[in-house]
Tab-separated table of C-alpha atoms and ligand atoms in Angstrom:
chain	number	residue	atom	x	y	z
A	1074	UNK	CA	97.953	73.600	97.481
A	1075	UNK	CA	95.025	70.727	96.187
A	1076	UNK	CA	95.875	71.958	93.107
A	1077	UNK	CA	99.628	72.703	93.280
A	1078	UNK	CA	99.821	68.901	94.731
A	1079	UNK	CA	97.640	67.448	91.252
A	1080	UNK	CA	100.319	69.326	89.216
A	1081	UNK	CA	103.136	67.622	90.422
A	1082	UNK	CA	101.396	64.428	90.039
A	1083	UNK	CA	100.481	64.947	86.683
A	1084	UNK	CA	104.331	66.229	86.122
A	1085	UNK	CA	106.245	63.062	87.595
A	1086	UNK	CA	103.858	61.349	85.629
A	1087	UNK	CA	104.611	62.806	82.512
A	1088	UNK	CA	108.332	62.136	82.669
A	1089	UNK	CA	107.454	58.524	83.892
A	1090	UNK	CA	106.113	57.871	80.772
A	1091	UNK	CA	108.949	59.818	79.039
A	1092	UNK	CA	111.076	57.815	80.446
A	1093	UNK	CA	109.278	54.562	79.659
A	1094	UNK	CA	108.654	55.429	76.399
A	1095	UNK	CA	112.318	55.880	75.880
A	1096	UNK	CA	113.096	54.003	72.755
A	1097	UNK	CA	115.441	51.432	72.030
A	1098	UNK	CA	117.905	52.849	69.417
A	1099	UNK	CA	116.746	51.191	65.989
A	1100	UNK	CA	119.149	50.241	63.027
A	1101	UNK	CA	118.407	53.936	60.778
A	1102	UNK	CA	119.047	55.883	64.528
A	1103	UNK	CA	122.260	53.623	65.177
A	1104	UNK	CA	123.389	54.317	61.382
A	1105	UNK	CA	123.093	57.829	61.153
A	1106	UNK	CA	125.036	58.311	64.220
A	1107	UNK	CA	127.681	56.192	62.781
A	1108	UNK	CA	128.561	54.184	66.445
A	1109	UNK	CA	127.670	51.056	67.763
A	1110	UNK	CA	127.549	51.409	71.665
A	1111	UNK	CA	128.274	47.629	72.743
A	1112	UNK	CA	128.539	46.607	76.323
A	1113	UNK	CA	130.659	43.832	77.776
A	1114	UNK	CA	132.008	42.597	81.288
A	1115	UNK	CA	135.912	42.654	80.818
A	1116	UNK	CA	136.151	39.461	83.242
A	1117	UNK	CA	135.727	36.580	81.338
A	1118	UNK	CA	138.599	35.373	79.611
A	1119	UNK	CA	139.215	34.191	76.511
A	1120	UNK	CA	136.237	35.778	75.603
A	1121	UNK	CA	136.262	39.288	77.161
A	1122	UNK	CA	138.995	40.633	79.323
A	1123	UNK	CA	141.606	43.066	79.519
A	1124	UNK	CA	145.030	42.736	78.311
A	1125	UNK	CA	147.054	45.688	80.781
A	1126	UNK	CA	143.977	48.674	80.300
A	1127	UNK	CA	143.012	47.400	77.022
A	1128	UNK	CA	139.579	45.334	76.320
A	1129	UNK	CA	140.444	42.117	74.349
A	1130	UNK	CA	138.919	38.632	73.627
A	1131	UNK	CA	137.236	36.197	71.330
A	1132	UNK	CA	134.138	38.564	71.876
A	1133	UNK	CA	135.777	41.649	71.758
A	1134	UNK	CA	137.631	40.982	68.441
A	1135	UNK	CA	133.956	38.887	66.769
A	1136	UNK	CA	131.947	42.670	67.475
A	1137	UNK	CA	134.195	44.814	66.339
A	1138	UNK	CA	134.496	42.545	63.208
A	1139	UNK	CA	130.530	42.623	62.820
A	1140	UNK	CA	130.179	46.374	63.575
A	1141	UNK	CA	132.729	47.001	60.722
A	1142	UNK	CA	131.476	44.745	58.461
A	1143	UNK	CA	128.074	46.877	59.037
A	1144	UNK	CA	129.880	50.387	58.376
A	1145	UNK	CA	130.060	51.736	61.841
A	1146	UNK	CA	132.594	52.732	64.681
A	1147	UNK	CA	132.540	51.389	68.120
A	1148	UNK	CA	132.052	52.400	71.222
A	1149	UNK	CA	132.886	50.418	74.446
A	1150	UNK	CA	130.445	50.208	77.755
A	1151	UNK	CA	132.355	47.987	80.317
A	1152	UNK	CA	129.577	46.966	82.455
A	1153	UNK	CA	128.973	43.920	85.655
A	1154	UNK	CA	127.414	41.077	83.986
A	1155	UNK	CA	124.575	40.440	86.333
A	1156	UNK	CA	123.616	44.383	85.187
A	1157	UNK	CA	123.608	43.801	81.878
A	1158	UNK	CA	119.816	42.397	80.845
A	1159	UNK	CA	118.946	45.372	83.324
A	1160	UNK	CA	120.511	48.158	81.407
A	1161	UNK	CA	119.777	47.192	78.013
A	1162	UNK	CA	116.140	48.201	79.093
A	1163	UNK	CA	117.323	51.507	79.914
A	1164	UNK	CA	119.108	51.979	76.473
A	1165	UNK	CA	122.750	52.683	77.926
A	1166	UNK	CA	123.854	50.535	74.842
A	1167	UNK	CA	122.684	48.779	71.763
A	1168	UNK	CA	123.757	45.522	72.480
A	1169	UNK	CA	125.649	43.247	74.637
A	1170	UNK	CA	128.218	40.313	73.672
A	1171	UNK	CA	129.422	39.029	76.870
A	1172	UNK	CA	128.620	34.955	77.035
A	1173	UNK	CA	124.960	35.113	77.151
A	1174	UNK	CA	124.173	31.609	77.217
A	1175	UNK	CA	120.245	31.071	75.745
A	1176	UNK	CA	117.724	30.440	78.029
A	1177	UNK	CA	113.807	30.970	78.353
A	1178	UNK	CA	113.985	32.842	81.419
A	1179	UNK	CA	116.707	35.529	79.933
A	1180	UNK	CA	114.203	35.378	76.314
A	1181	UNK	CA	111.663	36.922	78.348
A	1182	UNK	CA	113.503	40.133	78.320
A	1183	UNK	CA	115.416	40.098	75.613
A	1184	UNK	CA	116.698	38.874	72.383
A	1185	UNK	CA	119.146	36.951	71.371
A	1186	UNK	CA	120.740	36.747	67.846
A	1187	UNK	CA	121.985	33.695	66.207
A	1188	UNK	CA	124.964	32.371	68.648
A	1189	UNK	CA	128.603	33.076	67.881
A	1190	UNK	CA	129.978	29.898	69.885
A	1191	UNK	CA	128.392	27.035	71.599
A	1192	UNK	CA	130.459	26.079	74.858
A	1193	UNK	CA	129.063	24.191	78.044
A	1194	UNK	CA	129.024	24.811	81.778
A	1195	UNK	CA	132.411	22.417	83.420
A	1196	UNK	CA	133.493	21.765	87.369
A	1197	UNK	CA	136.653	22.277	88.160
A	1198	UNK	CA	137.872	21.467	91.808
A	1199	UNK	CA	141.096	20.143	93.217
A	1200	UNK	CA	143.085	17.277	92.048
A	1201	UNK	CA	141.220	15.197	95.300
A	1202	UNK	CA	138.247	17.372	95.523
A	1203	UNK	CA	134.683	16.606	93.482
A	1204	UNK	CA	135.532	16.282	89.927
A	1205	UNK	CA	131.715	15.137	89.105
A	1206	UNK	CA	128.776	16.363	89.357
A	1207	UNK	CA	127.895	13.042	91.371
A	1208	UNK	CA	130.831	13.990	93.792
A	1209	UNK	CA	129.096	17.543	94.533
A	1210	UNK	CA	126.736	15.937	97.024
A	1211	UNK	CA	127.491	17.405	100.312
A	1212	UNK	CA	129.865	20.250	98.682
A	1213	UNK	CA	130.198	23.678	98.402
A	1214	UNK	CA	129.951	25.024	94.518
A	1215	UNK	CA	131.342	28.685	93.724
A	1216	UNK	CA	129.995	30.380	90.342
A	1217	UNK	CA	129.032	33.841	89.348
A	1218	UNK	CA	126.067	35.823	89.963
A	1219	UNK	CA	123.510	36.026	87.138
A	1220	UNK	CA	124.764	33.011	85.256
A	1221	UNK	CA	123.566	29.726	83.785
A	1222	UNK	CA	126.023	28.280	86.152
A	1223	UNK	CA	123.901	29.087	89.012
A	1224	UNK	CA	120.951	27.845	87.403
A	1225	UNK	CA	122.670	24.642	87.064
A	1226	UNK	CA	124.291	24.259	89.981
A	1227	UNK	CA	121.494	24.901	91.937
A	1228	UNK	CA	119.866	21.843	90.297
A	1229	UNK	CA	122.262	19.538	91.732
A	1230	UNK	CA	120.576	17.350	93.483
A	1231	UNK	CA	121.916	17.510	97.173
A	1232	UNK	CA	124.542	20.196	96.851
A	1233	UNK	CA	125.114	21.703	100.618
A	1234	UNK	CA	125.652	25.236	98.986
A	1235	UNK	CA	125.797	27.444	96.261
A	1236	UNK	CA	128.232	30.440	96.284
A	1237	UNK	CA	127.928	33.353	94.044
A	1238	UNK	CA	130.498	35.894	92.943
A	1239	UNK	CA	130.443	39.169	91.704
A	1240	UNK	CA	133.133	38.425	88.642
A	1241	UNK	CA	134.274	34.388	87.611
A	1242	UNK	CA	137.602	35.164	88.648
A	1243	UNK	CA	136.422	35.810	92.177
A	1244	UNK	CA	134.774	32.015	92.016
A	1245	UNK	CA	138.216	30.626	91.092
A	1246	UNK	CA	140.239	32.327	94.119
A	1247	UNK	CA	137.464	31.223	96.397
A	1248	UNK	CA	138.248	27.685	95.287
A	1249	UNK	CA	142.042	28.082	95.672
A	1250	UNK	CA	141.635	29.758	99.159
A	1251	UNK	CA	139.460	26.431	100.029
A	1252	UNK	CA	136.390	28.284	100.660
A	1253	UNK	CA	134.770	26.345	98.028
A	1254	UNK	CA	134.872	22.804	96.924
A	1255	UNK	CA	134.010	23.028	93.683
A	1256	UNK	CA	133.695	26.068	90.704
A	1257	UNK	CA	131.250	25.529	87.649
A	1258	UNK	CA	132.010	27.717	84.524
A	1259	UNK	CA	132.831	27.805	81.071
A	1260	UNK	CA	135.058	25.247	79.777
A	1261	UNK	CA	137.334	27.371	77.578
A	1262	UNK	CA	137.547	29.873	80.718
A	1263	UNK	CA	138.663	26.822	82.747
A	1264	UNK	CA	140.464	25.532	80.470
A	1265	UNK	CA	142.346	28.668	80.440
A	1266	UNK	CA	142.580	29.694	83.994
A	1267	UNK	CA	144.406	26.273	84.604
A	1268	UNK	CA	147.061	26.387	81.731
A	1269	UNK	CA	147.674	29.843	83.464
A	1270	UNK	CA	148.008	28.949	87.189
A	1271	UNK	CA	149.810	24.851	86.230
A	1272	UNK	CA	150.793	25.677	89.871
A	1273	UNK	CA	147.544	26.355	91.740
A	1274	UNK	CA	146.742	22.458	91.818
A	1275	UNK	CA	143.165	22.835	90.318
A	1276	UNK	CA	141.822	20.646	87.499
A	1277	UNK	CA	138.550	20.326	85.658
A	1278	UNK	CA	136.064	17.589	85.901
A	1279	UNK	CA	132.784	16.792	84.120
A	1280	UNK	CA	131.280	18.735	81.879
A	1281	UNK	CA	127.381	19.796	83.626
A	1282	UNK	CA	125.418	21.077	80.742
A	1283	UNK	CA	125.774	22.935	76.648
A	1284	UNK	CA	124.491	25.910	75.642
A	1285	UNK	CA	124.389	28.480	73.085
A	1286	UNK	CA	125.853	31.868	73.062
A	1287	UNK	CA	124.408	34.745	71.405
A	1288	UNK	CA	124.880	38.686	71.659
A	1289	UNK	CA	121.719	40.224	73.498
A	1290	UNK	CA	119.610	43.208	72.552
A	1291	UNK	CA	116.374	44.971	73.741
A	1292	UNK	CA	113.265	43.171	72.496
A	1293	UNK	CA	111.202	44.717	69.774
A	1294	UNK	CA	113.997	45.978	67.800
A	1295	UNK	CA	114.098	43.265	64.621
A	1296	UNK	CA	115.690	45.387	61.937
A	1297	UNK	CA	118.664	45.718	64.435
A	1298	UNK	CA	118.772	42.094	65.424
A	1299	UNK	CA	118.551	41.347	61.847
A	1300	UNK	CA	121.895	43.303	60.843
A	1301	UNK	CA	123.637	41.745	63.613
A	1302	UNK	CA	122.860	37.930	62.018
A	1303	UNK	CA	123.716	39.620	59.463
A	1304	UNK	CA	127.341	40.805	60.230
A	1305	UNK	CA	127.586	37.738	61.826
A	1306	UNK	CA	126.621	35.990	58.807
A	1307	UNK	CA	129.349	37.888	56.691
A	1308	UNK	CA	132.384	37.057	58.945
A	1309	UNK	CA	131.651	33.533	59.190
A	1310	UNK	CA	131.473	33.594	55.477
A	1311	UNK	CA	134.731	35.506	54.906
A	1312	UNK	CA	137.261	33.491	57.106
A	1313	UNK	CA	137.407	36.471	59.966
A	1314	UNK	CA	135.348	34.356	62.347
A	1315	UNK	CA	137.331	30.989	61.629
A	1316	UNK	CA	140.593	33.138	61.908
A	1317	UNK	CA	139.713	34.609	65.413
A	1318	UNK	CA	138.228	30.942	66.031
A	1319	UNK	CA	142.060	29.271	66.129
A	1320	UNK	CA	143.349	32.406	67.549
A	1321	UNK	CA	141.287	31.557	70.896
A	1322	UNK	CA	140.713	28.577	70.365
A	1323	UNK	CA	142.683	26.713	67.942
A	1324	UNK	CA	139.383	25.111	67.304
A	1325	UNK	CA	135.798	26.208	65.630
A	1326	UNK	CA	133.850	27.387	68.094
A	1327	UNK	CA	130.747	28.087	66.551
A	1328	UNK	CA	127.794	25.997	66.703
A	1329	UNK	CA	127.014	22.952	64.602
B	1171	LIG	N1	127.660	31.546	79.710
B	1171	LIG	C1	127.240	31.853	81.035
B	1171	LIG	C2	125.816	32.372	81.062
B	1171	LIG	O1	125.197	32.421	80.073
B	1171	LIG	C3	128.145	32.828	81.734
B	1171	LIG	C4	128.364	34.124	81.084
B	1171	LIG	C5	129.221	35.011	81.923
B	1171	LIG	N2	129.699	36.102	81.163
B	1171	LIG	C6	130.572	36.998	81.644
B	1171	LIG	N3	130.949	37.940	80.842
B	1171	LIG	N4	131.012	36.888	82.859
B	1171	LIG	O2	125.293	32.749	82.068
């Protein structure tokens, strides 16, 4: 039994560290199997969303482009947003494009590449509600979970409450149902939203903060993050970023 007991300890043990030691799939690995696997949320338009059952966007369209331009097919992993930094450790995909704004915190566990589009964190509220981030005193701010907007908002000085939300368009209905004052997100996805819904009496206010936006990979893993730049590099060069760019945006997006 004493001994029995001192196997199976030594067992779980092994595939512990099997499973720890679970590598991160490097660039020869990815090109010999001949598909990216690329995870994004699906929520977030312009930049990720689905058009009927198809996966679309500014994002969706910029990775494809780069995993092209690098020889290889593409394969789709739809996953929550606030997952995402969580299962890149656990190698369900090899990288993630879905808004990642830079920050130190996120840098910790993983990296980020050079940033396909700089965009900044905006309030939107209704046409009489808190249009500045002055006017949030006292009020009730909606934003997603596992965002810079949180992070932000929650550094409001004298904000009554911060409400998270699974998915950004969750944070928007919350605001039209009045159980929110005020929403804090992108300012293209705002921007958006209320040329969609001219109707829904919302309209966006100060702009709270800039950031960067990169795709996201597991750390250690420089020959990959390399050929990412890389493909990024190329279609910025070659006009397919600027094209998508106006498409989305009618605007250059990237970062000066
Ligand atoms: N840019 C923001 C951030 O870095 C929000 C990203 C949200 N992305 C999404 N696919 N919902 O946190």
């Amino acid at each position: 039994m004493h001994t029995f007991a001192k196997w199976l300890g030594v067992a779980s043990m092994a595939s512990l560290l099997a499973i720890s030691a679970a590598q991160a799939r490097d660039w020869n690995t990815i090109k010999t199997s001949g598909t990216m696997v690329v995870a994004t949320e699906g929520a977030f338009a312009p930049f990720n969303y689905y058009e009927g059952t198809k996966l679309t966007g500014f994002e969706v369209d910029i990775a494809e482009a780069i995993v092209k331009q690098l020889g290889l097919k593409m394969e789709w992993k739809v996953v929550p947003f606030d997952a995402q930094i969580a299962s890149l450790g656990q190698d369900r995909f090899d990288f993630a494009i879905a808004s990642h704004g830079y920050t130190e915190e996120r840098a910790k566990a993983v990296d980020f590449t050079d940033p396909h589009y700089c965009t900044g964190g905006q309030i939107a509220a209704r046409k009489d509600g808190p249009l500045t981030v002055a006017a949030l005193k006292g009020k009730t701010v909606g934003v997603q979970i596992g965002t810079s907007y949180l992070d932000n908002a929650k550094k409001i000085p004298g904000v009554k409450s911060v409400k998270t939300y699974k998915a950004d368009p969750e944070a928007y209905a919350a605001l039209k149902a009045r159980k929110t004052d005020a929403w804090i997100s992108d300012r293209w996805l705002i921007h958006e939203t209320l040329q969609k819904n001219p109707e829904a009496g919302i309209v966006a206010g100060e702009h709270v903060f800039v950031e960067r936006v990169s795709m996201i990979l597991r750390k250690n893993n420089p020959e990959l993050k390399e050929q990412l730049n890389r493909g990024l590099a190329e279609i910025m060069k070659n006009g397919t970023y600027q094209a998508l760019s106006q498409k989305y945006f009618k605007t250059d997006a990237s970062c000066k």
